[in-house]
Amino acid sequence: MNVTVPANGTSVPFFVRGITASTADPGVRITARWKRLPIGPLTTVGNVDLMVRIRKSAVNLNTGERNRLLSALAVLNNQGLGRFADFRDMHVAASNLEAHGRPGFLPWHRAYLLDLERELQAIDRSVALPYWRFDQPGPALFTPDFFGQGNNNNPVVLSPANPLLFWRTDGVTGIVRQPNFNVNSAPPGVLTQAQTLALGTAFAAFRTMEGNPHAQAHVSFSGFLQAISQAARDPLFFLLHCNVDRLWAAWQKANNRYDVAVPAAFDTPVPPNPPNRIGHNLGDTMWPWNGVVTPPRPAVAPGGPLAASACVAAPGNTPRVRNCFDYQGSLATANNLGFSYDDIPL
Amino acid sequence: MKKKTAKPAEKAPAKKTPRKTAATPAAVDPTPVALQAYAGTVGIRDSIGIMSDQGQGVPARLQAIRTVQAASFGDPDFDALRGDYFAALRKLSDDPAVDVRQEALGILAREGDPFAEKALMAGLLDAKKALVPAGDALHYLSYNLHAGVQNLARSIFDSSQDQDSRQQALRLMSTDPASTKTILKTLSDKGETPAMRQLSAAALHALDPKAMQTFATKAVLDENEHSDVVTACLTAMNHFGDEKAITGNTALKQRIESLRQKSPAKIKQIAKKLGVKYGF
């Protein structure tokens, strides 16, 4: 692809999108060439190698990708003083009903992850949120150089070179997480991907995955992850939920459930049944991005509007539930949320 | 940077279906569909029974607790049994099986349960009343900080020989500006374990980032400093360092340059990153 840029230095944004994702790092080379018009030799003046951002399995990240992710997380946390505090405060007991136990569980968490990922990308634009395949062994994840090694009731053991060493939430230093399983295998009792995708072809059946594998994966640990009110204090939480979101994406792909006009794509009560709780209907805006702090919403809305993307306009800064389905813009380009998974084709 | 917003009232969603207000019965949350994937084949109530039954094996009881805890993640049946679950957990706080006791206290503490917090504080004040070792009690109390615990933490840190208790105490002290001096002293003490000193580095960074950067400079320049402490200090400089202070310190720049050439692999790697970041 060739892009002509003006000689006065004005920026020209461009985006490259493929049919299948490149998982290489770097996977794309941008070459700047200069030519004096109308004729003159074409001279290469520089190259930049980039990675195409894609959500990968965390155990497949190379060292550079891993370190950039950890650095971005540490900077976002900034000893508990950074923007991460908003993300921690979005997922607390008071916001439980906004995000859990109802049809909006999956859309809400999709927006939540996207917001976090965009903030990470504002720190390091090469970062994409990876996922933790909780139905597969992932020992590389639970090491001092990555998300830390369990240490009973003490904070996880981290390498002194790991910037998560300075992780701090709610004023307290450290990440508390002790696996209740052997990390050389997958946590027992957690539904496999195949079992999850077989829960049903209608969203009402599929969303029972909030219990298993989602909640089962949470309670595979003692520590922050084991309770809704504390879970977001652990950065692994976002990788766990990235896998939950990936499972939804895989289910959407398998059953063609991108179009909210298709009843089986969501769980909308049929009249005369009452609608879902507010925040869980397709047309509802979602807290906290809508800033609404009157009952039945929580009394505060941390973080403000959802972070914008340099690449796509969706889902907007005040997303509605319906904005979270066509995440790859399969139905309309304008719906594209600007993320993709390495093992789910477009 | 985003700002917290507070809109006064919710706008009606742009949809055709009319929505009733919160004051009307229709706005009451309907019972969600039965989510059979939550508690599996064992119901929540049955699991509460198993976890409380000392005749059951410890693994079965722990599994039962985790089954109910999983249900707390949005299971529509959980709310009605929440009171029973917490009452059962409180009874388990002095269970003869230590694993069950710890699991129960951990869950209660994460939820900020006043009964558990009071019992844990009482155990720290009087060892005869302790339900769990002091380190575990401090750990549980760190989930939801409240008055008095930091003073206790300082006292335990100064008097205890148990490294777990001291580490947990130090975590709690990292929330207390009055502990800054003690934390700096611990970080500087080469007689402390590297793990304790790393934790002190994180704690000091949280309480007084400038003091941490000053210490980091000193530690990096100290050729006899433990490599883990030097690595942690370089990590702090790389992510949170003051560019002006680092680039303006000739001795520090020279030292980092020498670490880039000759040092253990991890130090060399961070020293290289620092060189790239700060341009030397």
XYZ file of C-alpha atoms in Angstrom:
626
model
C 0.000 0.000 0.000
C 1.377 3.416 -0.962
C 0.465 6.633 0.798
C 1.598 9.974 -0.587
C 2.394 12.579 2.037
C 2.819 16.296 1.501
C 6.309 17.800 1.626
C 5.294 20.358 4.274
C 5.317 17.729 7.020
C 1.563 17.506 7.508
C 0.514 14.135 8.974
C -1.598 11.745 6.919
C -3.267 9.051 9.028
C -3.749 5.673 7.394
C -4.846 2.256 8.571
C -3.960 -1.162 7.284
C -6.266 -4.091 7.839
C -5.839 -7.671 6.680
C -8.159 -10.609 6.256
C -6.228 -12.654 8.777
C -4.269 -11.267 11.664
C -0.528 -11.240 11.775
C 0.713 -12.463 15.118
C 4.334 -11.687 14.370
C 6.188 -9.013 16.296
C 7.034 -6.990 14.306
C 4.625 -7.937 11.550
C 4.500 -4.808 9.402
C 7.214 -2.575 7.976
C 6.502 1.032 7.060
C 9.050 2.471 4.667
C 9.351 6.202 4.025
C 10.619 7.068 0.548
C 11.299 10.446 -0.958
C 11.263 11.570 -4.538
C 11.769 14.999 -6.039
C 8.900 15.804 -8.405
C 8.302 15.631 -11.268
C 11.190 13.243 -11.778
C 13.975 12.069 -9.558
C 15.305 8.950 -7.936
C 13.172 7.274 -5.287
C 15.217 7.209 -2.101
C 14.429 5.256 1.073
C 14.830 7.550 4.058
C 13.760 5.230 6.865
C 11.888 2.141 8.058
C 9.709 1.498 11.066
C 8.799 -2.045 12.061
C 5.491 -2.373 13.864
C 3.353 -5.081 15.304
C -0.255 -5.364 14.200
C -2.138 -5.097 17.464
C -4.076 -8.227 18.174
C -5.226 -9.927 21.321
C -3.133 -13.057 21.759
C -2.893 -15.798 24.314
C -0.667 -14.435 27.084
C 1.535 -17.518 26.992
C 2.346 -16.816 23.351
C 3.647 -13.280 23.907
C 7.338 -12.914 23.179
C 9.591 -11.270 25.749
C 9.274 -7.829 24.183
C 5.482 -7.995 24.022
C 5.331 -9.236 27.602
C 7.604 -6.507 28.909
C 5.741 -3.762 27.074
C 2.440 -4.984 28.509
C 3.834 -5.062 32.049
C 5.376 -1.619 31.659
C 2.141 -0.128 30.356
C 0.171 -1.688 33.216
C 2.671 -0.390 35.764
C 2.553 3.122 34.331
C -1.262 3.036 34.225
C -1.232 1.996 37.873
C 1.557 4.430 38.790
C 1.793 3.295 42.384
C -1.948 3.468 42.807
C -2.102 7.114 41.776
C -2.668 6.601 38.058
C -5.661 6.155 35.838
C -5.886 2.483 36.786
C -7.571 3.522 40.033
C -10.674 4.350 37.991
C -10.747 0.858 36.511
C -10.394 -0.628 39.948
C -13.255 1.561 41.190
C -15.539 0.579 38.318
C -15.635 -3.043 39.440
C -16.750 -2.953 43.073
C -19.612 -4.260 45.164
C -21.678 -1.132 44.486
C -21.516 -1.695 40.733
C -22.225 -5.412 40.889
C -25.687 -5.131 39.362
C -24.445 -2.983 36.485
C -22.086 -5.676 35.321
C -23.156 -9.070 36.601
C -25.954 -11.576 36.805
C -27.885 -10.249 33.848
C -27.708 -10.127 30.056
C -25.413 -7.105 30.053
C -22.599 -9.063 31.699
C -20.754 -9.749 28.443
C -21.344 -6.366 26.730
C -20.411 -4.430 29.879
C -17.148 -6.272 30.297
C -16.367 -5.895 26.581
C -16.614 -2.121 26.949
C -14.628 -2.228 30.193
C -11.748 -4.166 28.602
C -11.776 -1.915 25.561
C -11.563 1.172 27.759
C -8.581 -0.284 29.613
C -6.885 -1.453 26.421
C -7.191 1.985 24.870
C -5.657 3.557 27.963
C -2.786 1.077 27.771
C -2.348 1.947 24.108
C -2.186 5.632 25.007
C 0.909 4.698 27.021
C 2.347 2.244 24.492
C 0.545 1.978 21.198
C 1.982 -1.463 20.488
C 0.153 -3.070 23.403
C -2.926 -5.242 22.978
C -4.612 -6.929 25.896
C -3.755 -10.640 25.960
C -6.050 -13.370 27.235
C -5.554 -16.157 29.744
C -6.838 -19.472 28.380
C -8.092 -20.741 31.726
C -9.036 -24.070 30.199
C -5.430 -24.787 29.280
C -2.225 -25.000 31.323
C -0.463 -21.652 31.444
C 2.501 -22.023 33.779
C 4.460 -19.278 31.993
C 1.897 -16.754 33.188
C 2.427 -17.510 36.877
C 6.124 -16.747 37.048
C 8.033 -13.903 38.738
C 8.777 -12.362 35.333
C 5.130 -12.194 34.302
C 2.096 -12.024 36.596
C 3.866 -13.449 39.625
C 4.196 -16.672 41.497
C 1.712 -17.538 44.252
C 3.077 -17.170 47.747
C 0.247 -18.257 50.043
C -1.096 -15.207 51.810
C 1.854 -13.048 50.901
C 1.865 -10.934 47.738
C 2.861 -12.828 44.607
C 6.594 -13.179 44.086
C 7.819 -10.873 41.328
C 11.222 -10.495 39.771
C 12.946 -7.247 40.798
C 12.971 -6.402 37.087
C 9.188 -6.704 36.892
C 7.539 -3.264 37.151
C 4.465 -4.870 38.717
C 6.659 -4.927 41.827
C 5.334 -1.405 42.407
C 1.678 -2.351 41.886
C -0.602 -0.703 44.394
C -4.372 -0.634 44.818
C -6.603 0.782 47.531
C -3.484 2.206 49.134
C -1.850 -1.189 49.677
C 1.224 -2.497 47.881
C 1.278 -5.894 46.178
C -0.922 -8.369 44.324
C -2.477 -11.128 46.401
C -3.177 -14.275 44.424
C -2.684 -17.912 45.365
C -3.773 -20.500 42.800
C -5.879 -23.276 44.302
C -4.624 -25.536 41.516
C -1.358 -26.755 40.087
C -0.376 -24.091 37.561
C 1.126 -26.763 35.319
C -2.427 -27.775 34.507
C -5.686 -25.934 33.936
C -7.875 -25.197 36.966
C -10.170 -28.178 37.561
C -13.904 -27.779 37.091
C -13.633 -24.936 34.602
C -15.588 -25.601 31.407
C -13.442 -26.052 28.324
C -13.858 -23.833 25.303
C -15.764 -26.586 23.474
C -18.098 -27.078 26.445
C -18.668 -23.334 26.735
C -19.489 -22.941 23.067
C -21.903 -25.873 23.396
C -23.961 -24.155 26.113
C -26.450 -23.155 23.445
C -26.936 -21.229 20.257
C -29.146 -18.601 21.906
C -27.554 -15.858 24.011
C -29.867 -16.673 26.934
C -28.243 -20.092 27.169
C -24.719 -18.995 26.313
C -24.622 -16.259 28.930
C -24.797 -18.910 31.659
C -21.058 -19.019 31.074
C -20.980 -16.217 33.635
C -21.145 -19.038 36.183
C -18.901 -21.574 34.545
C -16.286 -21.006 33.191
C -16.168 -17.334 34.302
C -16.895 -17.578 38.036
C -15.170 -20.949 38.296
C -12.006 -19.379 36.908
C -12.276 -16.571 39.484
C -12.561 -18.932 42.439
C -9.638 -21.031 41.208
C -7.595 -18.585 43.279
C -7.541 -17.245 46.771
C -6.827 -13.539 46.964
C -8.207 -10.567 45.088
C -9.685 -12.577 42.221
C -11.998 -14.559 44.466
C -14.450 -11.722 45.131
C -16.226 -9.260 42.832
C -15.402 -6.422 45.199
C -11.636 -7.079 45.050
C -11.030 -8.847 41.721
C -10.052 -5.796 39.667
C -7.133 -5.146 42.025
C -5.300 -7.984 40.273
C -4.088 -7.211 36.740
C -4.614 -10.896 35.864
C -8.330 -10.147 36.173
C -8.222 -8.364 32.825
C -6.629 -11.357 31.109
C -9.223 -13.659 32.618
C -11.982 -11.419 31.316
C -10.285 -11.059 27.968
C -10.693 -14.804 27.608
C -14.336 -14.569 28.658
C -14.783 -11.959 25.934
C -12.899 -14.122 23.438
C -15.261 -16.998 24.180
C -18.196 -14.719 23.448
C -16.480 -13.646 20.223
C -15.925 -17.301 19.269
C -19.576 -18.054 20.014
C -20.669 -15.060 17.948
C -18.559 -16.289 15.065
C -19.817 -19.872 15.338
C -23.474 -18.811 15.432
C -23.374 -15.553 13.455
C -24.610 -13.498 16.391
C -23.389 -10.008 15.517
C -26.769 -8.540 14.605
C -28.811 -7.431 17.615
C -31.934 -7.590 15.456
C -31.582 -11.369 15.620
C -33.377 -12.385 18.844
C -30.861 -15.140 19.666
C -28.001 -12.633 19.624
C -29.159 -11.206 22.970
C -31.503 -11.950 25.842
C -34.384 -9.509 25.557
C -37.509 -10.458 27.531
C -40.588 -10.902 25.393
C -43.584 -8.746 26.438
C -45.536 -8.885 28.667
C -42.400 -9.729 30.621
C -40.749 -6.598 31.967
C -37.488 -5.426 30.440
C -34.167 -6.312 31.979
C -32.748 -4.165 34.744
C -31.587 -0.829 33.380
C -28.128 -1.128 31.883
C -28.934 -4.593 30.549
C -31.205 -3.760 27.607
C -29.876 -3.212 24.111
C -30.762 0.476 24.030
C -29.489 1.283 27.510
C -26.353 3.288 28.081
C -23.891 1.625 30.387
C -22.567 2.887 33.700
C -20.061 4.384 34.462
C -19.385 5.742 30.986
C -22.816 7.417 30.929
C -21.987 9.326 34.108
C -25.389 8.571 35.623
C -25.260 8.491 39.407
C -28.923 8.428 40.340
C -30.611 5.236 41.602
C -30.661 2.461 40.657
C -27.203 3.298 39.321
C -24.281 3.527 41.757
C -23.707 6.839 43.511
C -20.457 7.590 41.695
C -19.269 7.056 38.123
C -15.490 6.650 38.107
C -13.451 7.352 35.014
C -15.753 9.423 32.879
C -16.494 8.623 29.228
C -14.951 5.635 27.467
C -11.532 6.304 25.991
C -11.454 7.260 22.321
C -9.520 5.408 19.647
C -7.324 6.923 16.961
C -8.549 4.243 14.553
C -12.284 3.797 15.033
C -15.222 5.847 16.298
C -17.237 3.036 17.882
C -18.551 2.462 20.466
C -18.511 6.185 21.266
C -17.737 7.652 24.646
C -21.116 6.681 26.103
C -21.624 3.148 24.826
C -24.945 1.405 24.776
C -25.309 -2.321 25.197
C -26.114 -2.675 21.487
C -22.781 -1.103 20.491
C -20.807 -4.054 21.811
C -21.889 -6.817 19.434
C -20.546 -6.139 15.948
C -17.040 -5.686 17.295
C -15.275 -6.321 13.993
C -17.653 -4.247 11.899
C -18.953 -7.302 10.084
C -22.359 -5.686 9.533
C -21.215 -2.088 9.220
C -17.688 -0.708 9.223
C -18.759 2.038 11.609
C -19.469 -0.583 14.277
C -15.855 -1.756 14.407
C -14.497 -1.505 17.942
C -10.900 -1.869 16.799
C -9.801 -5.104 18.388
C -9.512 -8.677 17.289
C -8.411 -12.091 18.560
C -5.609 -14.102 17.068
C -7.657 -17.287 16.730
C -11.008 -15.898 15.614
C -11.109 -15.064 11.912
C -12.879 -12.029 10.567
C -6.885 12.150 31.788
C -10.490 11.469 32.387
C -12.511 13.231 35.019
C -15.225 11.892 37.220
C -18.600 12.978 36.003
C -21.914 13.201 37.755
C -24.930 13.630 35.569
C -28.013 14.388 37.600
C -30.422 11.979 35.975
C -30.578 9.167 33.490
C -31.755 9.920 30.000
C -34.323 7.550 28.567
C -32.709 5.084 26.204
C -33.393 5.715 22.541
C -35.639 2.759 21.878
C -39.223 2.170 20.977
C -40.168 0.118 24.014
C -41.479 2.466 26.714
C -39.554 2.250 29.957
C -41.140 2.752 33.339
C -39.461 4.666 36.104
C -37.804 3.191 39.156
C -40.903 3.839 41.219
C -43.085 1.510 39.167
C -43.290 -2.246 39.592
C -42.187 -2.896 36.021
C -38.776 -1.411 36.725
C -38.168 -3.983 39.440
C -35.472 -6.272 38.226
C -37.040 -9.389 36.764
C -35.712 -12.707 37.912
C -33.036 -13.667 35.433
C -33.310 -17.008 33.699
C -32.086 -19.982 35.661
C -28.353 -20.144 35.202
C -27.636 -23.803 35.604
C -23.972 -23.306 34.823
C -23.430 -21.467 38.089
C -23.599 -23.921 40.946
C -23.394 -27.055 38.850
C -25.366 -29.997 40.068
C -24.909 -29.082 43.698
C -27.222 -26.345 44.841
C -26.030 -23.392 46.865
C -27.917 -24.486 49.928
C -26.480 -27.977 49.754
C -23.000 -26.526 49.448
C -23.532 -24.370 52.539
C -24.477 -27.563 54.351
C -21.352 -29.386 53.188
C -18.975 -26.594 54.070
C -20.371 -26.478 57.612
C -20.251 -30.248 58.130
C -17.110 -31.223 60.023
C -17.828 -34.852 59.152
C -16.917 -34.081 55.539
C -13.328 -34.094 54.341
C -11.493 -30.791 54.136
C -11.198 -30.879 50.288
C -14.959 -31.378 49.984
C -15.633 -28.528 52.379
C -13.249 -26.197 50.566
C -14.854 -27.149 47.277
C -18.268 -26.392 48.739
C -17.105 -22.943 49.885
C -15.721 -22.211 46.420
C -18.935 -23.390 44.794
C -20.939 -20.886 46.800
C -18.297 -18.213 46.287
C -18.570 -18.788 42.534
C -22.315 -18.321 42.863
C -21.642 -14.900 44.387
C -20.547 -13.840 40.885
C -24.036 -13.073 39.677
C -25.947 -16.276 40.368
C -29.602 -15.241 40.588
C -30.135 -17.628 43.492
C -27.253 -16.322 45.547
C -28.745 -13.115 46.940
C -31.487 -14.962 48.775
C -28.883 -17.136 50.481
C -26.214 -14.517 51.037
C -27.135 -14.151 54.728
C -27.003 -17.899 55.309
C -23.648 -18.115 53.532
C -22.053 -15.375 55.581
C -23.492 -16.756 58.811
C -21.972 -20.139 57.944
C -18.620 -18.556 57.117
C -18.587 -16.762 60.466
C -19.150 -20.070 62.234
C -16.205 -21.500 60.310
C -13.876 -18.795 61.575
C -12.889 -21.027 64.507
C -13.260 -24.341 62.687
C -10.749 -27.015 63.761
C -9.583 -27.405 60.151
C -7.099 -24.601 59.564
C -7.594 -24.563 55.764
C -11.339 -24.173 56.160
C -10.852 -21.504 58.792
C -8.481 -19.541 56.592
C -10.691 -19.825 53.524
C -13.680 -18.573 55.495
C -11.813 -15.687 57.101
C -10.286 -14.706 53.767
C -13.677 -14.475 52.103
C -15.233 -12.586 55.004
C -12.331 -10.138 55.128
C -12.493 -9.486 51.381
C -16.139 -8.526 51.853
C -15.282 -6.259 54.785
C -17.276 -8.353 57.229
C -17.244 -6.549 60.625
C -17.386 -9.807 62.613
C -14.254 -11.154 60.942
C -12.410 -7.851 61.199
C -13.180 -7.564 64.906
C -12.075 -11.151 65.547
C -8.855 -10.664 63.600
C -8.027 -7.439 65.426
C -8.733 -9.127 68.756
C -6.317 -11.910 67.834
C -3.589 -9.431 67.028
C -4.057 -7.694 70.375
C -4.224 -10.911 72.362
C -2.498 -13.994 70.977
C -4.789 -16.265 73.021
C -7.708 -15.078 70.924
C -5.891 -15.475 67.604
C -7.795 -17.474 64.990
C -4.863 -17.486 62.566
C -1.167 -16.528 62.709
C -0.468 -12.796 62.924
C 0.793 -12.628 59.311
C -2.453 -14.091 58.008
C -4.529 -11.780 60.180
C -2.664 -8.740 58.866
C -3.115 -10.032 55.341
C -6.868 -10.379 55.767
C -7.120 -6.956 57.350
C -5.301 -5.433 54.395
C -8.319 -6.014 52.126
C -10.337 -3.253 53.735
C -8.208 -0.887 55.758
C -9.635 0.587 58.887
C -8.458 2.558 61.876
C -6.006 1.065 64.279
C -4.532 -1.609 62.078
C -1.529 0.450 60.984
C -0.420 1.035 64.580
C -0.682 -2.679 65.186
C 1.276 -3.362 62.013
C 4.128 -1.083 63.120
C 4.263 -2.774 66.471
C 4.339 -6.261 64.935
C 6.971 -5.220 62.399
C 9.254 -3.991 65.172
C 8.766 -6.922 67.515
C 8.194 -10.021 65.377
C 10.894 -12.410 64.205
C 8.509 -14.066 61.750
C 9.239 -12.899 58.193
C 5.674 -13.510 56.958
C 4.258 -11.332 59.721
C 6.833 -8.631 59.084
C 6.135 -8.627 55.338
C 2.406 -8.340 55.894
C 2.981 -5.618 58.465
C 5.155 -3.728 56.014
C 2.400 -3.866 53.378
C 0.020 -2.233 55.812
C 2.651 0.293 56.828
C 2.928 1.305 53.176
C -0.432 3.030 53.639
C 0.859 5.112 56.532
C 3.107 8.189 56.034
C 4.221 7.863 59.660
C 6.031 4.649 58.657
C 8.184 6.221 55.942
C 11.309 6.392 58.107
C 11.028 2.767 59.197
C 10.502 1.660 55.616
C 13.537 3.609 54.389
C 15.586 2.099 57.205
C 14.457 -1.405 56.220
C 15.244 -0.762 52.570
C 18.710 0.480 53.467
C 19.467 -2.412 55.818
C 21.606 -4.971 53.997
C 20.861 -7.417 56.799
C 17.223 -7.652 55.706
C 16.231 -10.266 53.116
C 16.114 -9.146 49.460
C 12.367 -9.915 49.459
C 11.792 -7.610 52.420
C 13.922 -4.906 50.831
C 12.050 -5.196 47.514
C 8.762 -4.831 49.337
C 10.230 -1.833 51.163
C 11.230 -0.307 47.828
C 7.646 -0.584 46.571
C 6.299 0.765 49.854
C 8.698 3.703 49.909
C 7.942 4.483 46.297
C 4.275 4.697 47.198
C 4.771 6.869 50.251
C 7.605 9.109 49.107
C 8.647 8.678 45.467
C 11.412 11.288 45.798
C 12.980 9.453 48.731
C 12.827 6.235 46.738
C 14.592 7.837 43.775
C 17.264 9.217 46.108
C 17.780 5.779 47.611
C 17.762 4.187 44.146
C 20.581 6.467 42.997
C 22.607 5.586 46.080
C 21.984 1.850 45.664
C 22.878 1.824 41.978
C 26.135 3.628 42.717
C 26.949 1.160 45.506
C 29.046 -1.607 43.996
C 28.439 -3.797 47.054
C 24.670 -3.573 46.904
C 22.629 -6.789 46.407
C 21.856 -7.352 42.730
C 18.107 -7.771 43.404
C 17.974 -4.407 45.135
C 19.943 -2.749 42.321
C 17.562 -4.330 39.783
C 14.489 -3.127 41.663
C 15.974 0.371 41.884
C 16.737 0.460 38.158
C 13.190 -0.760 37.473
C 11.833 2.103 39.561
C 14.043 4.596 37.741
C 13.002 3.233 34.368
C 9.295 3.535 35.031
C 8.922 6.314 37.542
C 12.254 8.141 37.539
C 12.757 11.884 37.355
C 14.399 12.434 33.981
C 16.101 15.664 35.038
C 17.614 14.128 38.165
C 18.812 11.040 36.319
C 20.265 12.717 33.248
C 21.859 15.448 35.363
C 23.805 13.010 37.522
C 27.097 12.275 35.782
C 28.218 9.595 38.245
C 24.899 7.789 37.877
C 25.076 7.932 34.088
C 28.592 6.499 34.158
C 27.531 3.748 36.529
C 24.553 2.801 34.364
C 26.835 2.825 31.337
C 29.188 0.413 33.104
C 26.241 -1.813 34.125
C 25.214 -1.926 30.479
C 28.630 -3.342 29.675
C 29.188 -5.701 32.553
C 26.562 -6.933 35.008
C 24.137 -9.843 35.484
C 21.756 -10.252 32.528
C 18.712 -8.678 34.179
C 20.603 -5.608 35.344
C 22.236 -5.250 31.954
C 18.843 -5.389 30.264
C 17.308 -2.648 32.416
C 20.451 -0.528 32.221
C 20.129 -0.685 28.435
C 16.471 0.358 28.628
C 17.412 3.281 30.867
C 20.056 4.339 28.380
C 17.526 4.303 25.565
C 14.854 6.067 27.615
C 17.084 8.831 28.961
C 19.400 9.117 25.973
C 22.786 8.027 27.303
